[in-house]
Short mmCIF file of C-alpha atoms in Angstrom, two decimals:
data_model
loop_
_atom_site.label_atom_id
_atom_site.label_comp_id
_atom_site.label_asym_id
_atom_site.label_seq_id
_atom_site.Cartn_x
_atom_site.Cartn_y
_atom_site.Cartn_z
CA UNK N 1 -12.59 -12.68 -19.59
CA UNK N 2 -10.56 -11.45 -16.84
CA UNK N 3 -8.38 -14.67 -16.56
CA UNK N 4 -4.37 -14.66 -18.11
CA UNK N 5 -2.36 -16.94 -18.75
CA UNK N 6 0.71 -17.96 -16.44
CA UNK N 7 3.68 -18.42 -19.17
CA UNK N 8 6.48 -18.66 -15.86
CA UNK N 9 7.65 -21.29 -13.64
CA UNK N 10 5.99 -19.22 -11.23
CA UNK N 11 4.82 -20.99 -7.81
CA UNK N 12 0.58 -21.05 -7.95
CA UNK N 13 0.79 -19.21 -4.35
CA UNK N 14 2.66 -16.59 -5.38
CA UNK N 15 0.98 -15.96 -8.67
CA UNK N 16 -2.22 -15.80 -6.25
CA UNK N 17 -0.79 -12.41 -4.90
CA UNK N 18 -1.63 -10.83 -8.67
CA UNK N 19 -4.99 -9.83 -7.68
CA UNK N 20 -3.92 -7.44 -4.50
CA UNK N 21 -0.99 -6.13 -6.54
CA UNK N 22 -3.41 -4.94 -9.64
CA UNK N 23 -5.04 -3.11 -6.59
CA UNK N 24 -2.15 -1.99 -5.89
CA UNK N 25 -1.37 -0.43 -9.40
CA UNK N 26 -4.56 0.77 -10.19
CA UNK N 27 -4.83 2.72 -7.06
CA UNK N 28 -1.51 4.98 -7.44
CA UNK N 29 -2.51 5.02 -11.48
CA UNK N 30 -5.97 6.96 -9.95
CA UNK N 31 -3.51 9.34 -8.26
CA UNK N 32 -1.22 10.09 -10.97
CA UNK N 33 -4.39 10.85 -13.55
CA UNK N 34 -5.46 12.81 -10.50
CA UNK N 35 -4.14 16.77 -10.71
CA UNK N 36 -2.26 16.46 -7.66
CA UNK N 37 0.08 19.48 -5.93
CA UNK N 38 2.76 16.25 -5.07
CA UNK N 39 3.61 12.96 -7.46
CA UNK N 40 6.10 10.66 -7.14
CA UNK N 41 7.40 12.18 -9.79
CA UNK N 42 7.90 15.41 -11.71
CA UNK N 43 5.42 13.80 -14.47
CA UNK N 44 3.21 12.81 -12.22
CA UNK N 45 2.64 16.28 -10.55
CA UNK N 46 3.07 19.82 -10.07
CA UNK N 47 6.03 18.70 -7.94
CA UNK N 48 8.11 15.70 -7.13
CA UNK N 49 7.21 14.66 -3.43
CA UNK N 50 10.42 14.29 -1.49
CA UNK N 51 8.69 12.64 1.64
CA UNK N 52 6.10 9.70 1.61
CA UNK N 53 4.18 7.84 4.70
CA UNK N 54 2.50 4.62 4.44
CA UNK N 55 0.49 3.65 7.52
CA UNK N 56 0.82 -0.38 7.82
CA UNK N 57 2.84 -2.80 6.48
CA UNK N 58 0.16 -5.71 6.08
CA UNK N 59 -0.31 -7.09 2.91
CA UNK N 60 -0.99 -4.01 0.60
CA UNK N 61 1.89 -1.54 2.73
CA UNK N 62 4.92 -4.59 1.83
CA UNK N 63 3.18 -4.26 -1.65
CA UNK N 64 3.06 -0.43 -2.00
CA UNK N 65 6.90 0.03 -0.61
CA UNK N 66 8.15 -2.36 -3.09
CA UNK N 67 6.12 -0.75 -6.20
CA UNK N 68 7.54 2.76 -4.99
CA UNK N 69 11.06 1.45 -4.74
CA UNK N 70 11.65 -0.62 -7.40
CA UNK N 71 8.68 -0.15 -10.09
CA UNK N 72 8.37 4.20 -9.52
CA UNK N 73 11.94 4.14 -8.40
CA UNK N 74 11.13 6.92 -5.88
CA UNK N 75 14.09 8.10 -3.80
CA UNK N 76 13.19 10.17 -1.35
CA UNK N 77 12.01 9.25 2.67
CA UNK N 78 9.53 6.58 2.79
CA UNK N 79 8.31 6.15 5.94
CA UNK N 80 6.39 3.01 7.09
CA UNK N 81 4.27 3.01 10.38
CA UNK N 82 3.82 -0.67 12.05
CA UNK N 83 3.88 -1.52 15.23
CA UNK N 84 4.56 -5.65 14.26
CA UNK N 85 7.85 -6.03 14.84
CA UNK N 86 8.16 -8.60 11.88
CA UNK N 87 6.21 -6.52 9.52
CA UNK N 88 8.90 -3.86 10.38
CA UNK N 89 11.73 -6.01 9.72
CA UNK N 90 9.96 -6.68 5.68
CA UNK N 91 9.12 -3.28 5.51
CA UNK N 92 12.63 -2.20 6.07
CA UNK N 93 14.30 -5.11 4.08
CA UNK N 94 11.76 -3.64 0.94
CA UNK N 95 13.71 0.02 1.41
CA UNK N 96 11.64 1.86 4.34
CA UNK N 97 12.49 3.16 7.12
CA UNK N 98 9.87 2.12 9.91
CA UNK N 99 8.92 3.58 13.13
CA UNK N 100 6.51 1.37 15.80
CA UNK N 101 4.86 5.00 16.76
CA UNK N 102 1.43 6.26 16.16
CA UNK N 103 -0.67 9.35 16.94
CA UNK N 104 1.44 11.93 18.74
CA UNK N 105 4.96 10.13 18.66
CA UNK N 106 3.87 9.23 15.03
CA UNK N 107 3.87 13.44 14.39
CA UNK N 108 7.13 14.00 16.26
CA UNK N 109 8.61 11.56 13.94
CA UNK N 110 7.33 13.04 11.08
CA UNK N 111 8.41 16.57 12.45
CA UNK N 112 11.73 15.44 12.91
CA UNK N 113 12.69 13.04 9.50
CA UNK N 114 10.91 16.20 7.78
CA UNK N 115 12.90 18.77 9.26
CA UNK N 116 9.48 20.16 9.85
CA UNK N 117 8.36 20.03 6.43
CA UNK N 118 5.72 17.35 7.34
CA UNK N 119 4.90 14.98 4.53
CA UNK N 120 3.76 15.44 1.20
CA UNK N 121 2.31 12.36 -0.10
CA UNK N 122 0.36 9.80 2.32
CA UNK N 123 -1.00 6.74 1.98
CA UNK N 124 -3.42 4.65 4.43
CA UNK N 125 -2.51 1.09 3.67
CA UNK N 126 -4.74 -0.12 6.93
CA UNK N 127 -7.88 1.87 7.52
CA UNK N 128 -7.58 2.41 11.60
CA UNK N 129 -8.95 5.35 12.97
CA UNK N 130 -6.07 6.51 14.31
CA UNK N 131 -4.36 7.21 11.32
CA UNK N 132 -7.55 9.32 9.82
CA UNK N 133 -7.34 11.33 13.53
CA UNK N 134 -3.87 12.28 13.12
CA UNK N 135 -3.94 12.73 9.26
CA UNK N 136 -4.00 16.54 9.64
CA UNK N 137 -1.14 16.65 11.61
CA UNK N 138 1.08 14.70 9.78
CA UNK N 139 0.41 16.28 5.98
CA UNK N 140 1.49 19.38 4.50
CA UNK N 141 -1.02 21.84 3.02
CA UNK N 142 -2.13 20.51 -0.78
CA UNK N 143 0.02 17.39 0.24
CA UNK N 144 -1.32 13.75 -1.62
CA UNK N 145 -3.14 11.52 0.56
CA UNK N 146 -4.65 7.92 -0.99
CA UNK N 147 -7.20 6.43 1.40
CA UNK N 148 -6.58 2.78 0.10
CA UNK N 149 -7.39 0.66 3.68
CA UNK N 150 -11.02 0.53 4.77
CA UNK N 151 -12.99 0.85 8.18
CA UNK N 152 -11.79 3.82 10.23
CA UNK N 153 -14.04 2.79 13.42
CA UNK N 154 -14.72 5.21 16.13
CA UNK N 155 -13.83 8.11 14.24
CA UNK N 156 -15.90 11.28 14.19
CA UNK N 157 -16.23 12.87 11.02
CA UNK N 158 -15.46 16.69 12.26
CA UNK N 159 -12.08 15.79 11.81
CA UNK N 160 -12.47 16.18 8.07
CA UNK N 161 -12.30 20.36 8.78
CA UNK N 162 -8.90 19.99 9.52
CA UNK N 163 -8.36 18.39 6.28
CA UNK N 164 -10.31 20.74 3.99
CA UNK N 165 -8.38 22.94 5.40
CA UNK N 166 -5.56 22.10 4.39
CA UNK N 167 -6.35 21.94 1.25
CA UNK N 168 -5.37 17.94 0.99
CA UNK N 169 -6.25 15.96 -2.25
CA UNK N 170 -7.90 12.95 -1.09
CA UNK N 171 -7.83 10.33 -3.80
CA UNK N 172 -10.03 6.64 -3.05
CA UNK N 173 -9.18 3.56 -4.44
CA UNK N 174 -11.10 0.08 -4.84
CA UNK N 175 -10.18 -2.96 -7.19
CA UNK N 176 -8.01 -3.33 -9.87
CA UNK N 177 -9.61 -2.09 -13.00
CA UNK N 178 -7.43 -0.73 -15.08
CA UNK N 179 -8.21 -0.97 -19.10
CA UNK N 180 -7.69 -3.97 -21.39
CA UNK N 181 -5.23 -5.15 -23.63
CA UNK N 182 -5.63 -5.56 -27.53
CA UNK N 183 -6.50 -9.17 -26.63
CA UNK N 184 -9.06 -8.06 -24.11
CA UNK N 185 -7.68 -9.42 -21.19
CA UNK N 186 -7.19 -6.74 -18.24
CA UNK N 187 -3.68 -4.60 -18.66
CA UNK N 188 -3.18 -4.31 -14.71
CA UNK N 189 -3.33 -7.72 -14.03
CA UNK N 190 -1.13 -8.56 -16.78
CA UNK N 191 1.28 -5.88 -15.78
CA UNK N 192 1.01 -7.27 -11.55
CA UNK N 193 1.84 -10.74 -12.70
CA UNK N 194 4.68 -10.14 -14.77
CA UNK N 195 6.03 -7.89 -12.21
CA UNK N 196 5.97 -10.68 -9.65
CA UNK N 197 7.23 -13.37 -12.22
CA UNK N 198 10.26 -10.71 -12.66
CA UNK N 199 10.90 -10.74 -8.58
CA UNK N 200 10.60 -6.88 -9.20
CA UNK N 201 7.69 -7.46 -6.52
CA UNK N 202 8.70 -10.39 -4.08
CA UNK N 203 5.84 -12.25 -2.21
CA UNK N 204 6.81 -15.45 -1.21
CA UNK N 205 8.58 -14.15 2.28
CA UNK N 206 5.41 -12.74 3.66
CA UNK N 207 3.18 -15.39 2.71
CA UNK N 208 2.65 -16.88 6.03
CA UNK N 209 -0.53 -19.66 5.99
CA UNK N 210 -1.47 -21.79 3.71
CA UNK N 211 -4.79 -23.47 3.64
CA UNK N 212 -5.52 -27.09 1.81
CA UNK N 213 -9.15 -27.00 1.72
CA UNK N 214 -12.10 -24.93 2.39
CA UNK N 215 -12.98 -26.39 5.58
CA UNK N 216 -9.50 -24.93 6.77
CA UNK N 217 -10.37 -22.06 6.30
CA UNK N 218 -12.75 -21.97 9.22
CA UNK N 219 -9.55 -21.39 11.50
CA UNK N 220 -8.92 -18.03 9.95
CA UNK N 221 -12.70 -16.18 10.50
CA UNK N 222 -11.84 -18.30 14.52
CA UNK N 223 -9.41 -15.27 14.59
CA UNK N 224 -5.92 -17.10 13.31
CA UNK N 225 -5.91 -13.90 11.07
CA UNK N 226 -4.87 -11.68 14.42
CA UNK N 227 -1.93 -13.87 15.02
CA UNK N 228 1.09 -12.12 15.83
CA UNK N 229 2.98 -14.11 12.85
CA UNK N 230 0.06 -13.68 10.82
CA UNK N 231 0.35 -11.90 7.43
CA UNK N 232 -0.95 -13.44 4.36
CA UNK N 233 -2.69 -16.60 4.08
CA UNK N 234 -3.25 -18.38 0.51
CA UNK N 235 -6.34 -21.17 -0.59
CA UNK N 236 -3.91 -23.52 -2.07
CA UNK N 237 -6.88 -26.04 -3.62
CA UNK N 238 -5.86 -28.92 -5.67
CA UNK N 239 -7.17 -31.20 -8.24
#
């Protein structure tokens, strides 16, 4: 079974974030066991990256900064690129600097908080196009780069030369699998709940909707999800 118990005071909603955590987790545990030229740390890697760039701060970019920060305890620039002003404000309060730019402003920022170094470890936290068209520019060669957000529309594939040549370590990421416990139940999990019980990963700022019942649900596939103020929503269902 993949269910675990909930031994904390810990609010239902919140403990509901566990799952996209463990995601979390699992997908920078695939690129440490991955032979990478940059880690976020020394262990982790031939070298200790000393510049990291997370494209979005939805849901899985506030989750990423904060694991960095305060689980990895990484140091060095972390860069967060949202155009959501409010998104911009958590990602900063979480330890990030942010910048609203993308495609070419995105690289002059880059060039410039780099000294021209460009970065060394990149992760796509929201899976838009733009972000897999500019890739190239914004990495070092052998730099990190963990596709963890999904869809990528309207992009041609050619750009993929650029990145091959480069020599970039792409490492994917899907779930939260992770190994089990001498008990059997699932070790990520167990580990992502514990680190929100802890407030070592805080969730309860960006969770912004809250929906009673299923039929309330129908408001978010309307299109509430591309609210301005809209970041998280929770199934709150009760006996």
């Amino acid at each position: 079974m993949n269910a675990i118990c909930i031994k904390s005071s810990l609010d239902d909603v919140e403990a509901a974030l566990t799952e996209p955590l463990g995601c979390i987790i699992h997908a920078l545990s695939r690129v440490t066991k991955t032979r990478t030229r940059y880690g976020l740390s020394s262990l982790d890697s031939w070298q200790k990256a000393k510049s990291v760039l997370i494209c979005g701060a939805g849901p899985a970019g506030l989750l990423f900064i904060q694991y960095l920060r305060n689980v990895k305890k990484y140091e060095g620039l972390l860069l967060v690129s949202e155009p959501n002003p409010i998104k911009q404000k958590l990602a900063v309060e979480f330890g990030a600097e942010v910048t609203d730019a993308i495609g070419n402003d995105l690289i002059e920022i880059v060039q410039e908080k780099t000294k021209g170094q460009l970065i060394e470890y990149a992760i796509d936290a929201c899976g838009a196009g733009t972000v897999m068209a500019s890739l190239s520019r914004l990495i070092r060669k052998q730099a990190t780069v963990l596709l963890y957000g999904y869809g990528h529309s309207g992009v041609d594939l050619s750009i993929l030369n650029n990145l091959q040549f480069l020599e970039a370590t792409l490492v994917c990421s899907t779930g939260a699998s992770g190994g089990f416990d001498a008990d059997l139940r699932p070790t990520t999990y167990r580990k992502a709940l514990e680190l929100i019980a802890t407030k070592q990963i805080e969730v309860a700022s960006w969770i912004t909707h809250r929906y009673p019942s299923l039929e309330s649900l129908s408001a978010v596939f309307s299109g509430e999800y591309r609210d301005h103020n809209y970041i998280k929503g929770i199934l709150t269902l009760k006996n």
